[in-house]
Amino acid sequence: MTEFVIDPHPAPAVPVSGGGAFPVRRVYCIGRNYAAHAVEMGHDPTREPPFFFQKNPSNLDASGRFPYPPRSADVHHEAELAVFLRSGGTDIPVERALDHVFGYAAALDMTRRDLQGEMKRAGRPWEIGKAFEHSAPVGPVHPVSAIGHPSEGEIALRVNGEMRQQGDLAQMIWKVPEMIAYLSEYFELAAGDVILSGTPAGVGPVARGDVMDLTIAGLAPLTVTVT
Ligand code: MN
């Protein structure tokens, strides 16, 4: 066997409620998947085809701490339901899509909104605004065997106790099985892939010292301190 020429990096992983850890392969994120959020970002919420961007697997962070990132003065919270795949494939039919889900967790798609905006205006890729270190705080993964497939119920984010984002999972424009099916037409999905399913309205900035509390019906709450 060929030896690595530098030390191999550890596999990014997220703790699983009940024990063990979920090794992360890829992270896909859908944009504008709740109509009210699409409107607040200046877009038409009609059901045009979904679009996705990616974060890095190592951007997931279950530590409960979010270090304020460099080179930005406008870092926003986006409260999201994360979907963890136990298997994958290509051209997955919608009606079989949920068979590939291992579980779900509460997550945050933290965004350097100022940098994302500059990239949008220039027609450039979004990574600098989205795929930075610690940009995806995440709670424990709840296996489907324990909680089923959440498709409705409140998703809410409070900052320092004040309600900032409040919606319902049922308001997703593209549902979880549809996202899996669509992604599998363009990518080969596999065990270890994670999908962030979009955010309801009310995104806004955070500052050092803020405490973000994300609650999603049926899942453990996620508390993250901005450091
Ligand atoms: Mn998002």
Short mmCIF file of C-alpha atoms and ligand atoms in Angstrom, two decimals, residues 29-32 37 53 78-80 109 111 130 196-199, ligand 1:
data_model
loop_
_atom_site.label_atom_id
_atom_site.label_comp_id
_atom_site.label_asym_id
_atom_site.label_seq_id
_atom_site.Cartn_x
_atom_site.Cartn_y
_atom_site.Cartn_z
CA CYS A 29 -26.93 23.33 0.87
CA ILE A 30 -30.09 24.48 -0.91
CA GLY A 31 -30.73 28.19 -1.46
CA ARG A 32 -34.03 30.06 -0.96
CA HIS A 37 -36.86 34.05 3.01
CA PHE A 53 -23.99 25.26 -3.16
CA GLU A 78 -29.55 30.76 8.90
CA ALA A 79 -31.45 28.09 10.88
CA GLU A 80 -31.75 24.83 8.94
CA ASP A 109 -25.68 27.86 7.72
CA THR A 111 -22.93 33.24 6.16
CA LYS A 130 -20.41 30.25 2.84
CA LEU A 196 -28.82 21.58 4.61
CA SER A 197 -32.44 22.16 3.67
CA GLY A 198 -32.76 25.95 3.66
CA THR A 199 -33.82 28.62 6.11
MN MN B 1 -28.85 28.51 3.94
#
